[in-house]
């Protein structure tokens, strides 16, 4: 390559690689490396950058790093950045750096493809008893894909592992931990010897050799492989070419894109090679290294839903997060991707599958290699030791709190698909204790379809139900789920509903946490799956929209909420963009009874007013989710100010509506308050106001729910709460309150209410 003149090199680089860093005079536009602090869903921001011809190179909570045309960014005219995003320039001229690495000399301490091969050969020569070399396939350009198997003589039942490096060309550091692992395994550490005696460990240090060569000799920022695409562009993203859920969102159909999924699943010879090895060796656990972002990721990537074995995947993932100091999370937590390594190995083979994102840049300075390798060796040792025999990979989704006092409560222990064909379970039992019971009861779990072991806990009134499972395998080993303690749920007559409408951000934990801290039972429901019966059956609804913009409250949500509130609903609504988004819609003025004043408060103080008088706190404190656009809102007729920013002047942070239903609408998120205490304080105060004098609203909800033919247990709960309220009115001798209730009540509710009325007011005449 040294013969190429820089201009030619540059032209080459542009036309084939940095899609959209478009040609100007000599065909090259200088890239800048920027960090975009994203206001809104990360997935959309990633799509925007790709669509505008940039390249997303890393991401974390609320930000992405991207290579973008330097001029456009400097001029503020780059389409990859949306309004509200903040751009931080990391390197205004990434070009110099990209070119500096064009040349073998600059690779330095990092392995090249040839050095990898030489080192594998040396390992085979040093330990022929232990290491076997295999070329598992050939690349687009005909290079062999090198693999080694490390382990003693093959024997039945030894768990096989796969460790991969370098799917993406520019991620040179991802070769280093697999190579270090090989050196450790063939060395004299007794732990390593124990590992190689009991396991087969496959290492594929460079999945994408063509890309590595290209990145180390011509253009450092190359990501994909070197496939010639039909439209003349080059490269398929190897980590979008796997065949599980291939083609769903999270990969591009556009050949020029940096995340091009390829013309079909497994179209690429490199990925066919990994697939074939996987199908042949049936790995129990696999790990793929990438860079950068300091993350430990596990499936699913294609959906926000947790994987069926999420508790096992997450438990090991968190442990490896601790060992590396990286952030552990489900792959899709940042943004969904489809067709990646993890999803195929887990989805198709049932293997525990992990992706590590090393370091804080693609090619860290050489001096950082040893520390990165050392931290990841800790995780690799854990991985080999603890993920060898994940049996019995059984998972259980614990039951949520419920208002169903009748039961029975179904429970299912789910066996991983890996073991479904050859089920190792010899005996499985449910062990439970009902509220008030002295003793534990045992029941056999009954095996059903697709590895489901099921049973039922009979209902027995209000209180806490505790349970666990005990399983024995055919070898006589027993397992307990959970390992320690009990699963628990409460049977209650009041249940709060948290509606999770924050596009995958996880802010619902603040709301669920506040309710739990206040001792209030609750369930979390995604907004997309919500029904009116759920709303009506709840004691009150906490609806969070996080920092979404343009999808805060959708039109179908408006219809649902309007109807719910007209039937006596009690609602807390949170979010820093609601007013900004829907200020023009009738729902805003007519139902939330609010006026949008402006998009951003310049004051962080929160001071409760009216029903929230006495509450004070601050936004944008350490330890809370930043509220970059806390909105300023004002009450219209029929509403009042419930919270101001500092000294209130008719407008502020929250509005209270007291109509047929009650609403507290906050122009920020609960996640924006620092600390569990203050979050709990706000929720407690807000609920006290929302629910005050709520008997007739409760009655209306119950009647509406009954009319809807809604969920029997929700109805039973609501009616029980209603009678309770009637008794309280009775105890206070609040005749007027009771009579108002009675006059509103239709036939079904009248009789029990009347009874409560009689008992309360005339106890002696009973
Ligand atoms: O996008 C990728 O392929 C990986 N990140 S990278 O920056 N190295 O390109 C991450 C793949 C992790 N899997 C999912 N997010 N599903
Ligand atoms: Zn990568």
XYZ file of C-alpha atoms and ligand atoms in Angstrom:
783
model
C 0.000 0.000 0.000
C 2.888 2.347 0.581
C 3.035 2.850 -3.182
C -0.385 4.505 -3.220
C -0.341 8.282 -3.195
C -2.292 9.828 -0.362
C -4.879 11.363 -2.700
C -5.637 8.043 -4.268
C -5.779 6.457 -0.884
C -8.228 9.083 0.230
C -10.416 8.670 -2.807
C -10.484 4.939 -2.267
C -11.424 5.410 1.293
C -14.349 7.641 0.533
C -15.958 5.951 -2.351
C -16.028 2.578 -0.734
C -16.157 3.181 2.943
C -17.356 6.239 4.590
C -20.659 6.164 2.888
C -22.031 9.610 2.512
C -18.951 11.403 3.735
C -19.457 12.513 0.158
C -17.051 13.403 -2.500
C -16.273 17.044 -3.030
C -13.217 18.023 -5.141
C -10.864 15.109 -4.906
C -13.683 12.964 -3.640
C -12.900 13.104 0.050
C -14.731 14.700 2.898
C -12.922 14.887 6.167
C -14.557 13.005 8.976
C -14.834 14.325 12.512
C -15.424 12.116 15.510
C -18.278 13.526 17.579
C -20.302 12.458 20.573
C -23.981 13.190 20.103
C -25.911 13.499 23.349
C -29.260 12.317 22.165
C -32.552 13.783 23.205
C -34.972 10.969 22.473
C -34.730 7.298 21.621
C -31.193 6.164 20.819
C -32.276 3.798 18.040
C -33.784 6.672 16.052
C -30.607 8.719 16.497
C -28.472 5.841 15.221
C -30.731 5.515 12.180
C -30.498 9.276 11.547
C -26.715 9.258 11.557
C -26.546 6.315 9.159
C -29.182 7.896 6.923
C -27.155 11.099 6.793
C -24.110 9.117 5.710
C -22.310 9.032 9.024
C -21.035 6.034 10.899
C -21.985 5.196 14.465
C -18.931 3.862 16.203
C -20.009 3.519 19.837
C -22.826 4.213 22.190
C -23.736 4.479 25.856
C -26.635 5.696 27.956
C -27.994 8.715 26.127
C -25.097 9.192 23.698
C -23.547 7.867 20.527
C -20.117 8.445 18.997
C -20.163 8.978 15.262
C -17.859 9.703 12.367
C -19.511 12.493 10.446
C -18.537 15.015 7.768
C -16.425 17.564 9.630
C -17.594 20.571 7.593
C -21.281 19.893 7.939
C -20.974 19.511 11.665
C -18.925 22.667 12.014
C -21.584 24.517 10.008
C -24.331 23.027 12.157
C -25.995 21.588 9.066
C -25.642 17.885 9.644
C -28.894 15.967 9.177
C -27.823 13.200 11.540
C -28.359 15.512 14.489
C -31.907 16.248 15.613
C -33.205 19.284 17.398
C -32.476 18.930 21.074
C -29.372 16.796 20.545
C -26.089 18.201 21.774
C -22.938 17.612 19.755
C -19.558 17.376 21.409
C -16.602 17.272 19.038
C -14.108 14.639 20.175
C -11.748 14.985 17.220
C -12.494 17.676 14.673
C -10.147 16.018 12.201
C -10.314 12.251 12.519
C -8.750 12.077 9.080
C -5.200 12.528 10.281
C -5.649 9.684 12.707
C -7.232 7.422 10.118
C -4.352 7.947 7.736
C -1.712 7.618 10.429
C -2.722 4.036 10.903
C -2.642 3.165 7.246
C 0.451 1.055 7.229
C 1.655 -2.099 8.865
C 4.268 -0.240 10.981
C 1.547 1.592 12.838
C -0.161 -1.595 13.989
C 2.500 -1.928 16.665
C 1.649 -4.198 19.539
C -1.642 -5.295 18.025
C -1.818 -8.632 16.303
C -1.960 -8.805 12.534
C -3.636 -11.672 10.741
C -0.222 -13.223 9.964
C 0.947 -12.878 13.554
C -2.209 -14.562 14.772
C -1.504 -17.539 12.504
C 2.128 -17.715 13.611
C 1.094 -17.704 17.251
C -1.523 -20.404 16.727
C 1.114 -22.546 14.989
C 3.505 -21.981 17.868
C 0.837 -23.046 20.351
C 0.217 -26.254 18.409
C 3.975 -26.904 18.280
C 4.351 -26.265 22.006
C 1.353 -28.337 23.106
C 0.389 -30.812 20.378
C -1.423 -32.824 23.069
C -3.653 -29.860 23.840
C -4.046 -27.586 20.828
C -5.408 -28.482 17.429
C -5.502 -26.048 14.501
C -8.358 -25.987 12.023
C -9.231 -23.690 9.190
C -12.985 -23.420 9.554
C -13.633 -21.729 6.211
C -12.411 -19.172 3.714
C -13.204 -15.482 3.459
C -14.597 -13.597 0.486
C -11.016 -12.925 -0.637
C -9.940 -16.503 0.043
C -8.115 -16.145 3.353
C -8.459 -19.088 5.752
C -10.411 -18.426 8.954
C -8.180 -19.734 11.687
C -9.466 -21.617 14.698
C -7.907 -23.639 17.477
C -9.481 -26.214 19.714
C -7.875 -26.336 23.147
C -8.569 -29.345 25.333
C -7.573 -32.915 26.034
C -8.792 -35.928 24.068
C -12.374 -35.670 22.931
C -14.802 -37.451 25.187
C -18.557 -37.514 25.532
C -20.265 -34.770 27.402
C -17.439 -32.275 27.747
C -18.920 -28.804 27.463
C -17.632 -26.828 24.468
C -17.006 -23.077 24.513
C -16.454 -20.606 21.693
C -14.477 -17.383 22.048
C -14.379 -15.038 19.044
C -12.559 -11.836 18.182
C -12.774 -9.327 15.384
C -16.099 -9.469 13.662
C -15.576 -5.785 12.876
C -12.377 -4.851 11.049
C -11.414 -1.782 13.043
C -11.891 -3.412 16.433
C -8.289 -4.624 16.723
C -8.330 -4.828 20.494
C -10.961 -7.585 20.244
C -8.248 -10.023 19.071
C -6.178 -9.561 22.193
C -8.251 -11.262 24.937
C -8.799 -14.420 22.825
C -5.046 -14.614 22.123
C -4.235 -14.017 25.793
C -6.675 -16.757 26.723
C -4.854 -19.184 24.459
C -1.523 -18.360 26.121
C -3.038 -18.845 29.551
C -4.651 -22.151 28.618
C -1.394 -23.662 27.348
C 0.589 -22.330 30.296
C 1.198 -23.881 33.680
C -1.550 -22.349 35.820
C -3.299 -25.301 37.526
C -6.693 -23.646 36.976
C -5.979 -23.523 33.259
C -5.039 -27.177 33.304
C -8.264 -28.054 35.080
C -10.178 -26.112 32.437
C -8.563 -27.841 29.493
C -9.112 -31.252 31.069
C -12.817 -30.729 31.610
C -13.759 -28.574 28.621
C -13.209 -27.995 24.925
C -12.406 -24.393 24.225
C -12.561 -23.121 20.679
C -10.891 -19.834 19.834
C -11.449 -17.929 16.594
C -9.335 -14.805 17.116
C -10.174 -13.173 13.764
C -13.636 -13.854 12.340
C -13.139 -11.278 9.581
C -9.550 -11.589 8.247
C -10.159 -9.612 5.019
C -11.487 -6.711 7.031
C -8.556 -6.800 9.448
C -6.050 -6.718 6.617
C -7.872 -3.825 5.016
C -8.148 -1.903 8.261
C -4.472 -2.389 9.100
C -3.103 -1.530 5.695
C -5.537 0.818 3.987
C -8.273 2.337 5.990
C -8.366 1.988 9.703
C -12.042 2.751 10.198
C -13.306 -0.085 7.997
C -16.024 -2.067 9.782
C -17.578 -4.672 7.494
C -16.149 -7.608 5.564
C -14.941 -7.156 1.956
C -17.876 -8.644 0.047
C -18.590 -7.045 -3.346
C -22.192 -5.950 -3.182
C -24.545 -5.959 -6.156
C -24.688 -2.153 -6.264
C -20.908 -1.777 -6.397
C -20.502 -0.939 -2.730
C -18.314 -3.077 -0.496
C -18.986 -5.021 2.633
C -21.600 -6.787 4.731
C -21.756 -6.227 8.483
C -20.735 -9.660 9.785
C -22.639 -9.017 12.992
C -25.928 -8.517 11.137
C -25.632 -11.593 8.926
C -26.531 -14.358 11.400
C -29.767 -16.146 10.671
C -31.832 -15.687 13.816
C -34.484 -12.993 13.215
C -32.346 -11.843 10.308
C -33.958 -8.971 8.417
C -35.872 -7.395 11.291
C -35.232 -3.749 12.226
C -31.800 -3.066 13.648
C -29.856 -3.889 10.494
C -29.851 -2.167 7.138
C -31.079 -3.538 3.816
C -28.937 -0.892 2.090
C -25.631 -2.339 0.816
C -23.855 0.966 1.326
C -24.776 1.071 4.998
C -22.270 0.293 7.718
C -24.802 -2.144 9.184
C -25.752 -3.850 5.903
C -27.265 -7.210 6.789
C -26.267 -8.870 3.491
C -28.490 -10.173 0.685
C -29.678 -13.105 2.809
C -29.112 -14.687 6.203
C -25.685 -16.365 6.331
C -24.784 -15.013 2.896
C -21.191 -14.375 4.062
C -18.613 -17.178 4.074
C -17.092 -15.909 7.342
C -20.431 -16.194 9.112
C -21.246 -19.525 7.468
C -17.981 -20.778 8.969
C -19.000 -19.711 12.468
C -22.479 -21.166 11.966
C -21.128 -24.522 10.799
C -18.689 -24.711 13.681
C -21.542 -23.887 16.066
C -23.824 -26.560 14.652
C -21.045 -29.116 14.774
C -19.674 -28.380 18.242
C -22.954 -27.444 19.988
C -21.333 -24.884 22.252
C -22.843 -24.473 25.702
C -21.562 -20.914 25.997
C -20.096 -18.403 23.553
C -18.448 -15.020 23.849
C -17.675 -12.503 21.119
C -15.367 -9.543 21.633
C -15.943 -6.148 20.027
C -14.942 -2.586 20.784
C -15.819 -0.114 22.160
C -18.095 1.113 24.965
C -17.146 -0.963 28.045
C -20.238 -3.126 28.001
C -21.186 -6.717 28.750
C -24.174 -7.599 26.576
C -26.476 -10.586 26.318
C -29.538 -11.521 24.230
C -31.961 -10.512 23.074
C -30.714 -7.900 20.673
C -33.664 -7.981 18.285
C -36.308 -7.179 20.893
C -36.606 -5.311 24.158
C -38.283 -8.375 25.644
C -36.088 -10.323 28.016
C -34.841 -13.689 26.795
C -36.578 -16.736 28.301
C -33.406 -17.466 30.272
C -32.858 -13.848 31.175
C -32.228 -14.474 34.849
C -29.371 -16.871 34.072
C -27.950 -14.705 31.282
C -28.194 -11.590 33.426
C -26.730 -13.187 36.541
C -23.556 -14.286 34.723
C -23.501 -11.054 32.723
C -23.609 -8.921 35.857
C -20.853 -10.945 37.448
C -18.663 -10.474 34.373
C -19.583 -6.787 34.458
C -18.165 -6.605 37.976
C -14.982 -8.398 36.970
C -14.310 -6.153 33.978
C -15.736 -2.953 35.429
C -18.037 -2.782 32.397
C -21.741 -2.002 32.364
C -23.818 -5.178 32.096
C -27.071 -5.025 30.142
C -29.351 -6.768 27.679
C -28.138 -5.994 24.136
C -31.284 -4.193 23.069
C -31.226 -1.918 26.115
C -29.302 0.651 24.113
C -30.900 -0.017 20.750
C -32.144 -3.148 18.999
C -30.059 -4.966 16.392
C -31.007 -8.026 14.378
C -28.914 -10.842 12.945
C -26.104 -10.726 15.478
C -23.913 -13.452 16.936
C -25.546 -13.575 20.370
C -29.114 -13.893 19.190
C -28.285 -16.776 16.846
C -26.223 -18.750 19.349
C -28.772 -18.290 22.075
C -31.883 -18.456 19.929
C -30.819 -21.376 17.773
C -28.472 -23.397 20.000
C -29.655 -22.289 23.428
C -26.069 -21.312 24.289
C -25.373 -18.660 26.878
C -24.151 -15.896 24.580
C -22.273 -12.707 25.396
C -20.793 -9.780 23.550
C -18.183 -7.652 25.277
C -17.467 -4.143 24.041
C -13.890 -3.422 25.099
C -12.371 -0.099 26.008
C -13.239 3.449 25.138
C -12.022 3.576 21.546
C -11.591 1.087 18.685
C -7.851 0.946 18.931
C -6.766 2.036 22.384
C -3.166 3.270 22.782
C -0.848 0.282 23.024
C -0.107 1.106 26.628
C -3.713 0.285 27.533
C -3.687 -3.221 26.059
C -2.353 -5.029 29.162
C -4.966 -3.573 31.513
C -7.810 -4.301 29.111
C -6.588 -7.845 28.612
C -6.127 -8.401 32.348
C -9.642 -7.237 33.208
C -11.121 -9.422 30.487
C -9.064 -12.449 31.462
C -10.790 -12.290 34.846
C -14.147 -12.418 33.111
C -12.999 -15.188 30.752
C -11.860 -17.350 33.663
C -15.214 -16.843 35.331
C -16.994 -17.577 32.063
C -15.170 -20.879 31.533
C -15.619 -21.899 35.146
C -19.261 -20.911 35.678
C -20.955 -21.207 32.317
C -19.891 -24.785 31.591
C -22.905 -26.593 32.864
C -25.754 -24.244 32.977
C -28.152 -27.067 33.759
C -30.756 -26.951 34.787
C -31.279 -23.800 32.833
C -34.701 -23.262 34.220
C -36.332 -19.927 34.542
C -39.356 -18.622 36.297
C -41.182 -15.363 35.896
C -42.355 -14.658 39.425
C -46.022 -13.832 39.852
C -46.939 -10.200 40.294
C -49.066 -8.867 43.102
C -52.720 -9.446 42.412
C -56.188 -8.481 43.537
C -57.430 -11.969 42.789
C -58.262 -13.439 46.200
C -59.793 -16.586 44.717
C -56.864 -18.097 42.897
C -55.615 -20.534 41.862
C -52.310 -18.904 40.938
C -50.558 -20.721 38.131
C -46.772 -20.973 38.273
C -44.481 -22.268 35.558
C -40.851 -23.320 35.736
C -39.477 -23.236 32.212
C -36.724 -25.546 31.016
C -34.263 -24.091 28.527
C -34.825 -25.183 24.949
C -31.369 -26.720 24.908
C -32.565 -29.496 27.211
C -35.998 -29.997 25.814
C -35.103 -32.881 23.518
C -33.166 -34.683 26.214
C -34.828 -33.622 29.438
C -32.561 -34.181 32.442
C -35.258 -33.427 35.038
C -36.106 -36.387 37.265
C -38.383 -34.644 39.745
C -39.679 -31.096 40.103
C -41.709 -29.742 42.989
C -43.443 -26.547 43.986
C -43.163 -25.670 47.672
C -45.531 -22.910 48.844
C -47.035 -21.248 51.868
C -50.314 -19.328 51.755
C -51.020 -16.217 53.856
C -51.327 -17.118 57.514
C -50.402 -20.776 56.917
C -47.963 -22.358 59.339
C -46.590 -25.047 57.090
C -45.191 -25.437 53.632
C -47.109 -27.496 51.099
C -45.430 -29.536 48.365
C -46.893 -30.252 44.953
C -45.371 -32.038 41.981
C -44.866 -29.877 38.944
C -46.495 -31.374 35.887
C -44.538 -31.438 32.658
C -46.365 -29.777 29.778
C -45.497 -28.592 26.286
C -42.107 -27.189 25.366
C -40.323 -27.765 28.637
C -42.929 -26.073 30.829
C -43.239 -27.518 34.332
C -46.432 -26.145 35.848
C -48.535 -26.198 38.970
C -51.055 -24.061 40.845
C -51.102 -22.453 44.245
C -54.676 -22.429 45.574
C -56.098 -19.035 46.572
C -56.527 -18.244 50.239
C -57.483 -14.603 50.710
C -55.455 -11.500 51.325
C -51.794 -11.547 52.315
C -48.421 -12.705 51.078
C -47.872 -15.983 49.242
C -44.343 -17.432 49.306
C -42.981 -20.229 47.155
C -39.928 -21.841 45.601
C -39.127 -24.817 43.391
C -36.986 -27.872 44.040
C -35.667 -29.856 41.097
C -33.582 -33.019 40.954
C -31.837 -34.159 37.789
C -31.318 -37.744 36.687
C -27.819 -37.784 38.147
C -29.352 -37.022 41.526
C -28.153 -33.428 41.857
C -30.733 -31.044 43.316
C -31.334 -27.446 42.493
C -33.437 -24.823 44.161
C -35.120 -21.846 42.493
C -34.496 -19.216 43.624
C -31.151 -20.332 44.988
C -31.896 -18.571 48.265
C -35.030 -17.076 49.755
C -38.500 -17.264 48.273
C -40.520 -15.908 45.403
C -43.322 -13.778 46.825
C -46.442 -12.022 45.728
C -49.131 -10.163 47.566
C -52.838 -10.723 47.294
C -54.277 -7.304 47.918
C -57.466 -5.346 47.517
C -55.699 -2.373 45.997
C -53.185 -2.484 43.204
C -51.406 0.444 41.604
C -50.634 0.394 37.922
C -47.383 1.754 36.475
C -47.700 2.345 32.742
C -44.276 2.101 31.151
C -44.240 4.434 28.167
C -40.568 5.436 28.055
C -39.431 3.537 24.949
C -37.199 1.019 26.613
C -35.350 3.331 28.962
C -36.077 1.500 32.219
C -37.264 4.566 34.132
C -40.229 2.537 35.409
C -37.944 1.234 38.135
C -38.063 4.653 39.837
C -41.874 4.504 39.976
C -42.069 0.855 40.996
C -39.365 1.558 43.594
C -41.262 4.503 45.066
C -44.447 2.458 45.355
C -42.586 -0.473 46.876
C -40.913 1.846 49.379
C -44.342 3.170 50.324
C -45.543 -0.424 50.801
C -47.980 -0.132 47.893
C -48.479 -3.194 45.684
C -48.190 -2.512 41.998
C -47.772 -3.963 38.550
C -45.837 -2.502 35.624
C -47.504 -2.706 32.216
C -46.047 -1.536 28.891
C -48.195 1.196 27.346
C -48.512 -0.723 24.107
C -50.254 -3.628 25.816
C -52.595 -1.567 27.979
C -56.359 -2.105 28.129
C -59.076 0.059 29.614
C -59.987 -2.746 32.020
C -56.498 -2.592 33.469
C -56.801 1.136 34.000
C -60.231 0.863 35.569
C -59.264 -2.028 37.817
C -56.295 -0.182 39.316
C -56.307 1.822 42.528
C -54.552 4.587 40.655
C -52.422 4.857 37.534
C -48.861 6.216 37.299
C -48.030 6.848 33.641
C -44.451 7.668 32.722
C -43.260 8.939 29.361
C -39.584 9.414 30.246
C -37.767 11.680 27.847
C -39.559 10.482 24.748
C -40.524 13.187 22.409
C -43.118 13.002 19.662
C -44.495 9.743 21.058
C -45.262 10.826 24.608
C -49.027 10.490 24.516
C -50.284 8.968 21.319
C -53.789 9.371 19.991
C -54.895 5.966 21.129
C -53.558 6.824 24.590
C -55.638 10.000 24.563
C -58.802 8.052 23.859
C -58.027 5.540 26.577
C -57.156 8.182 29.143
C -60.153 10.402 28.348
C -62.492 7.497 28.784
C -60.743 6.322 31.948
C -60.875 9.778 33.547
C -64.520 10.292 32.656
C -65.223 7.051 34.527
C -63.586 8.234 37.734
C -59.945 7.483 36.932
C -57.112 8.690 39.122
C -53.939 9.420 37.196
C -50.411 10.670 37.736
C -48.822 11.567 34.434
C -45.091 12.291 34.125
C -42.768 13.532 31.399
C -40.679 16.436 30.200
C -42.103 16.474 26.676
C -45.824 15.873 27.001
C -46.839 19.515 26.702
C -44.253 20.181 24.039
C -45.710 17.365 21.931
C -49.449 17.655 22.391
C -50.033 21.275 23.249
C -52.102 21.747 20.083
C -54.329 18.762 20.693
C -57.771 19.126 22.348
C -56.856 16.472 24.895
C -54.236 18.764 26.363
C -56.561 21.658 27.109
C -59.753 19.702 27.704
C -58.600 16.717 29.712
C -55.248 17.683 31.204
C -56.583 21.250 31.487
C -53.138 22.654 31.027
C -51.563 25.401 29.009
C -48.056 24.936 27.649
C -45.895 27.901 28.602
C -42.412 26.918 27.515
C -40.167 24.001 26.840
C -37.581 24.456 29.505
C -37.561 25.807 32.996
C -34.473 27.801 33.856
C -34.968 27.019 37.537
C -34.462 23.573 39.058
C -36.369 24.106 42.299
C -39.613 22.238 42.811
C -42.069 23.646 45.328
C -45.379 21.889 45.950
C -48.598 23.891 45.973
C -52.250 23.096 46.720
C -52.571 19.370 47.395
C -48.792 19.001 47.232
C -48.012 21.931 49.562
C -45.024 21.098 51.727
C -43.155 19.143 49.084
C -39.808 20.558 47.950
C -37.008 19.128 45.849
C -34.669 19.949 42.978
C -34.168 18.672 39.461
C -30.826 17.981 37.791
C -28.996 16.807 40.872
C -26.306 14.148 40.848
C -27.744 10.648 40.924
C -30.907 11.493 38.998
C -31.773 11.260 35.323
C -31.130 14.687 33.793
C -34.280 16.615 32.923
C -33.038 18.717 30.063
C -36.444 20.070 29.130
C -38.550 20.214 32.269
C -41.610 21.933 30.900
C -43.369 24.917 32.301
C -47.135 24.475 32.356
C -50.054 26.458 33.721
C -53.508 25.370 34.884
C -56.616 26.263 32.875
C -60.102 26.612 34.354
C -60.987 23.473 36.307
C -57.374 22.858 37.272
C -54.923 24.339 39.747
C -51.172 24.676 40.108
C -49.746 21.727 42.056
C -46.063 22.579 41.849
C -44.034 25.592 40.881
C -40.410 26.123 39.956
C -39.222 28.302 42.776
C -41.518 31.214 43.424
C -44.591 30.313 41.414
C -46.329 32.886 39.301
C -49.331 31.002 37.992
C -47.214 28.551 36.038
C -44.926 25.762 37.093
C -44.031 22.116 37.123
C -47.335 20.364 37.838
C -51.043 20.859 37.344
C -53.873 19.206 39.294
C -57.244 18.491 37.697
C -60.255 17.714 39.828
C -63.122 16.617 37.608
C -65.018 13.374 37.175
C -61.551 11.857 37.533
C -58.416 13.323 39.082
C -55.097 14.050 37.395
C -51.711 15.210 38.571
C -49.692 16.106 35.502
C -45.957 16.664 36.067
C -43.770 18.392 33.480
C -40.792 16.205 34.452
C -40.162 12.561 35.344
C -39.994 11.028 38.806
C -36.627 9.617 37.643
C -35.472 13.246 37.622
C -35.595 13.427 41.427
C -32.424 12.380 43.211
C -32.868 9.615 45.727
C -35.455 7.004 46.595
C -36.659 8.997 49.628
C -37.782 12.057 47.732
C -39.317 9.934 44.955
C -41.319 8.060 47.546
C -42.269 11.317 49.246
C -43.666 12.782 46.049
C -45.604 9.635 45.133
C -47.048 9.337 48.634
C -48.204 12.950 48.706
C -49.562 12.786 45.197
C -51.543 9.632 45.938
C -52.944 11.150 49.117
C -54.401 13.990 47.066
C -55.462 11.849 44.137
C -57.346 9.377 46.270
C -58.842 11.794 48.793
C -62.613 11.473 48.869
C -62.390 8.933 46.097
C -65.254 6.628 47.059
C -67.607 7.789 44.356
C -64.841 7.721 41.729
C -64.061 4.180 42.811
C -67.707 3.280 42.508
C -67.856 4.691 39.001
C -64.736 2.768 37.978
C -66.180 -0.432 39.393
C -69.448 0.059 37.555
C -67.667 0.831 34.321
C -65.439 -2.194 34.719
C -68.437 -4.408 35.386
C -70.199 -2.994 32.342
C -67.099 -3.723 30.276
C -67.161 -7.305 31.477
C -63.617 -6.640 32.650
C -61.201 -8.791 34.520
C -62.954 -10.560 37.405
C -60.106 -10.309 39.858
C -59.587 -6.590 39.205
C -63.286 -6.075 39.704
C -63.303 -8.089 42.907
C -60.390 -6.014 44.178
C -62.010 -2.750 43.282
C -65.290 -3.733 44.878
C -63.539 -4.876 48.025
C -61.748 -1.526 48.195
C -65.024 0.242 47.628
C -66.727 -1.556 50.487
C -63.767 -0.755 52.636
C -64.160 2.889 51.797
C -67.877 2.673 52.557
C -67.066 1.193 55.954
C -64.642 4.014 56.620
C -67.332 6.533 55.758
C -69.627 4.613 58.059
C -67.119 4.616 60.867
C -66.865 8.382 60.540
C -70.670 8.455 60.505
C -70.456 10.270 57.221
C -74.075 9.701 56.314
C -74.023 12.204 53.474
C -71.009 10.543 51.915
C -72.618 7.137 52.124
C -75.915 8.362 50.780
C -74.191 10.002 47.845
C -72.503 6.723 47.093
C -75.750 4.817 47.373
C -77.606 7.157 45.118
C -74.946 6.693 42.444
C -74.805 2.953 42.801
C -76.509 0.741 40.303
C -78.215 -2.482 41.264
C -75.213 -4.669 41.755
C -73.314 -2.314 44.016
C -76.288 -1.072 45.987
C -76.811 -4.153 48.076
C -73.300 -4.539 49.526
C -73.026 -0.786 49.977
C -76.324 -0.682 51.762
C -75.157 -3.450 53.985
C -72.008 -1.559 54.855
C -74.105 1.520 55.472
C -76.439 -0.302 57.783
C -73.662 -2.010 59.668
C -71.708 1.144 60.101
C -74.459 3.516 61.046
C -76.735 1.245 62.953
C -74.521 -1.379 64.490
C -76.932 -2.126 67.331
C -79.910 -2.798 65.154
C -78.253 -5.571 63.253
O -23.487 -3.364 16.707
C -22.754 -4.344 16.890
O -22.607 -5.250 16.108
C -21.959 -4.416 18.186
N -21.429 -3.144 18.497
S -20.204 -2.503 17.643
O -20.063 -1.150 18.058
N -18.878 -3.254 18.019
O -20.486 -2.666 16.263
C -22.885 -4.812 19.306
C -23.642 -6.043 19.107
C -24.373 -6.379 20.351
N -25.586 -6.931 20.076
C -26.734 -6.222 20.047
N -26.813 -4.962 20.374
N -27.797 -6.901 19.688
Zn -18.096 -4.563 16.697
